[in-house]
Coordinates of C-alpha atoms in Angstrom, one line a residue:
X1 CA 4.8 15.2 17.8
X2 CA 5.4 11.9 16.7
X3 CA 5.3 10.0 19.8
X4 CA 2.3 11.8 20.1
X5 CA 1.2 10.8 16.5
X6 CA 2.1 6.8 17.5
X7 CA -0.2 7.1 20.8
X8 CA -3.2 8.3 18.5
X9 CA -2.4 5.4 16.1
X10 CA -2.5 2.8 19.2
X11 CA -5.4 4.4 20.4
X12 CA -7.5 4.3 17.2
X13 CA -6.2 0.8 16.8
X14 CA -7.7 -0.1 20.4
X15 CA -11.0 1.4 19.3
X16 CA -11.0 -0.7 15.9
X17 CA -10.8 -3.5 18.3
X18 CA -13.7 -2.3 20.6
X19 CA -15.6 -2.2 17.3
X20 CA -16.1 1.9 17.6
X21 CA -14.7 2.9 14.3
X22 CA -15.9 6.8 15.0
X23 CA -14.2 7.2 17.9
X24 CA -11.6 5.4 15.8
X25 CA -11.9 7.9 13.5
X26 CA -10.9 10.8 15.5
X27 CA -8.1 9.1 16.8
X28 CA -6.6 9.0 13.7
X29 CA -7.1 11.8 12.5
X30 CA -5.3 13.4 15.3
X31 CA -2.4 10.9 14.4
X32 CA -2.3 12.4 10.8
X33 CA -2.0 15.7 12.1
X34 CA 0.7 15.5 14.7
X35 CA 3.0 13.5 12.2
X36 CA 2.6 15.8 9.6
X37 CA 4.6 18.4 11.7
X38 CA 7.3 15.9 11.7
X39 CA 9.3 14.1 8.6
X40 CA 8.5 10.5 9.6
X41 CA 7.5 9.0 6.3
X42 CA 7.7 5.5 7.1
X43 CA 5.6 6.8 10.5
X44 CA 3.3 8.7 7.6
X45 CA 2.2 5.6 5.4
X46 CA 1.6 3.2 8.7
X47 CA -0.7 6.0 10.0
X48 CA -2.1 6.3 6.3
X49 CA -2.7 2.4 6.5
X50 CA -4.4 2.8 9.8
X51 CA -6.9 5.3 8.4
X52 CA -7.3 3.4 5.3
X53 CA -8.7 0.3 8.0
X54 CA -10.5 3.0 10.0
X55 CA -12.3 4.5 7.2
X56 CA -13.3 1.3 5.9
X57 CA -14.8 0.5 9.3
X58 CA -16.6 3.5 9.4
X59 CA -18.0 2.9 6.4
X60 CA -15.9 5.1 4.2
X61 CA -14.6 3.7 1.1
X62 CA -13.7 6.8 -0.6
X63 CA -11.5 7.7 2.3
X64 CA -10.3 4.4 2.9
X65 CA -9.2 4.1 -0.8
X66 CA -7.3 7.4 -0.3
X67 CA -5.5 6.8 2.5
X68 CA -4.5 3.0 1.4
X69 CA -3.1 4.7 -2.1
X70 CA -1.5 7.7 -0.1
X71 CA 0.5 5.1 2.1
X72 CA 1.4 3.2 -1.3
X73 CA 2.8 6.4 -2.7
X74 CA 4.8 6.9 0.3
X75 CA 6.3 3.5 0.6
X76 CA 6.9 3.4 -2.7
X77 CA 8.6 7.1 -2.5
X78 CA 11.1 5.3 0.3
X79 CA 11.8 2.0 -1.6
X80 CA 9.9 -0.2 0.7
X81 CA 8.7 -2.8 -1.6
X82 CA 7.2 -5.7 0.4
X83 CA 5.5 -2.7 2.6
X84 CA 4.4 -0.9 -0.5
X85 CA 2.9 -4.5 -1.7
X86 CA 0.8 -4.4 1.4
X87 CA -0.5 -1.4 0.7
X88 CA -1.6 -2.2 -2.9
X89 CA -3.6 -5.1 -1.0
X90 CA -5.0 -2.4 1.4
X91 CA -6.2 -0.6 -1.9
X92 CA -8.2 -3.8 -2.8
X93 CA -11.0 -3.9 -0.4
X94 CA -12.2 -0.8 -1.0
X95 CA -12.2 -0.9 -4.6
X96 CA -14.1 -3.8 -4.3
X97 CA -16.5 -2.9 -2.4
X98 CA -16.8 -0.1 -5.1
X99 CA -17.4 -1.9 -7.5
X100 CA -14.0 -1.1 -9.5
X101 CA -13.1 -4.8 -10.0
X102 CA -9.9 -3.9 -12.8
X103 CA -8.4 -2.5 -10.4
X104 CA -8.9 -4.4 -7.5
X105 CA -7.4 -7.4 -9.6
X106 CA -4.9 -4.9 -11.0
X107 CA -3.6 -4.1 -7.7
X108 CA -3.3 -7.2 -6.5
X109 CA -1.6 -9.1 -9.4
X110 CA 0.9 -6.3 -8.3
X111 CA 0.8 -7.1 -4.9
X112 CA 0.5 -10.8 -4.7
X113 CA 3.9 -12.1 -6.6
X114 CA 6.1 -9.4 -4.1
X115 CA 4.3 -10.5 -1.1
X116 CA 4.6 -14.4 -1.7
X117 CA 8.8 -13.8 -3.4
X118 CA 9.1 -11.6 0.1
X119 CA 8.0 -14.7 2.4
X120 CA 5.6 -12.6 4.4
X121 CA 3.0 -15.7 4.3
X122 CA 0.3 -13.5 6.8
X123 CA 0.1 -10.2 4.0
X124 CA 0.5 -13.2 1.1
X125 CA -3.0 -14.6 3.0
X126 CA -4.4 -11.2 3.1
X127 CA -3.9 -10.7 -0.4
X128 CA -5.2 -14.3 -1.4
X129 CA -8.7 -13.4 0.8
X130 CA -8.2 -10.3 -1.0
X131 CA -8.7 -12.1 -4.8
X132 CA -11.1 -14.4 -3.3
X133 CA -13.6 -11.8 -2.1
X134 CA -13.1 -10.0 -5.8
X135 CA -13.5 -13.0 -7.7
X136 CA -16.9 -14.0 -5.5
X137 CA -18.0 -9.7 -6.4
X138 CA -17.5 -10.6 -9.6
X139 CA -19.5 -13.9 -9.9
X140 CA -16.7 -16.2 -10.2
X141 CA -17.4 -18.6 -7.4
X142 CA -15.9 -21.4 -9.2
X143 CA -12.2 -19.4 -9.7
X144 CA -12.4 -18.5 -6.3
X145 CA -13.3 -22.1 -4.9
X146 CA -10.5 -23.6 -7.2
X147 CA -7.6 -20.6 -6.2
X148 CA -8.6 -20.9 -2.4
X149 CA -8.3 -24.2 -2.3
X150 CA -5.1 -23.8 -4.2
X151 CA -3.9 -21.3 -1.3
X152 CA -5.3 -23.7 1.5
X153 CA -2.8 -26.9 -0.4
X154 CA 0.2 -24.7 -0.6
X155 CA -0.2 -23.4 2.8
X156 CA -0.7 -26.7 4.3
X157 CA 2.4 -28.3 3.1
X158 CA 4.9 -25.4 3.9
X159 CA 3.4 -25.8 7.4
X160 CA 3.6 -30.0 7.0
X161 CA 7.8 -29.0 5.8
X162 CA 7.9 -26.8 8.4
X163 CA 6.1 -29.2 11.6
X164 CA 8.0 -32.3 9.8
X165 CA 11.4 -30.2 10.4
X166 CA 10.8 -29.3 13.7
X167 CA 9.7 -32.9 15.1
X168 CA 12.4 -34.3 13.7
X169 CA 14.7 -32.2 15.1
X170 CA 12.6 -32.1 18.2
X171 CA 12.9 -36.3 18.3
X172 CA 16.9 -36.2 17.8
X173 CA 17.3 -34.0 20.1
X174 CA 15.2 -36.2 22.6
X175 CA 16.6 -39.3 21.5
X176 CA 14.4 -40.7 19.7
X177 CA 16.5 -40.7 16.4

């Protein structure tokens, strides 16, 4: 049942890309159901995740919210931090597009400090994007101008570290240095 439950999840995750979120849908539904006969829970909150993205792409916020705090429970449950950080993030875009801006900036002034202290820079981004879209909801355009642009600095010099490290390395080795 749970390779089963991991096929549905792949499959719904090819439809998301085809841009047929109901097809999507039944996919992962069928995912939910085979790894509930199972005790997978880190299996259970990835799946949850999925549907949370599904939902939302099917125009489903309720549901999306749901399953994005039903994977945070579970992660949480199992100790996961940085994964249960990503799935306060997922939370966010649904509550915004709610309208429940608390605690779409409560969730992710949870999120944000685990995700950058963990040094997963892509679910850090997410959760940035994440703030910028609430702050532009809530008519801040000026916040969000100054924090993105904050993001877009920092992020630009850890890659300049990063690309400076790796050239010179790359120009000793090659005899340059």
């Amino acid at each position: 049942a749970d390779n089963i439950a991991s096929s549905y999840n792949t499959l719904a995750g090819i439809y998301m890309a085809a841009d047929e979120p109901d097809q999507a849908v039944q996919c992962i539904r069928q995912a939910l159901h085979y790894c509930a006969r199972v005790d997978n829970p880190p299996r259970m909150a990835v799946l949850c995740g999925m549907a949370s993205e599904v939902y939302h792409a099917a125009g489903d916020e309720q549901l999306s919210l749901y399953y994005a705090e039903r994977a945070y429970a579970i992660e949480d449950s199992i100790g996961r931090t940085d994964k249960a950080a990503i799935r306060l993030t997922q939370q966010a875009l649904p509550l915004i597009n709610l309208g429940r801006y608390k605690e779409a900036h409560d969730v992710l002034n949870r999120a944000m400090p685990v995700l950058k202290d963990s040094g997963n820079e892509h679910s850090y981004a997410i959760a940035c994007n994440q703030m910028g879209r609430l702050l532009h909801a809530e008519g801040q355009e000026q916040k969000a101008k100054k924090d993105e642009l904050a993001v877009i600095v920092e992020s630009t010099a850890k890659l300049a570290r990063m690309s400076g490290a790796s050239l010179v390395t790359h120009r000793f080795r090659g005899g340059y240095l």
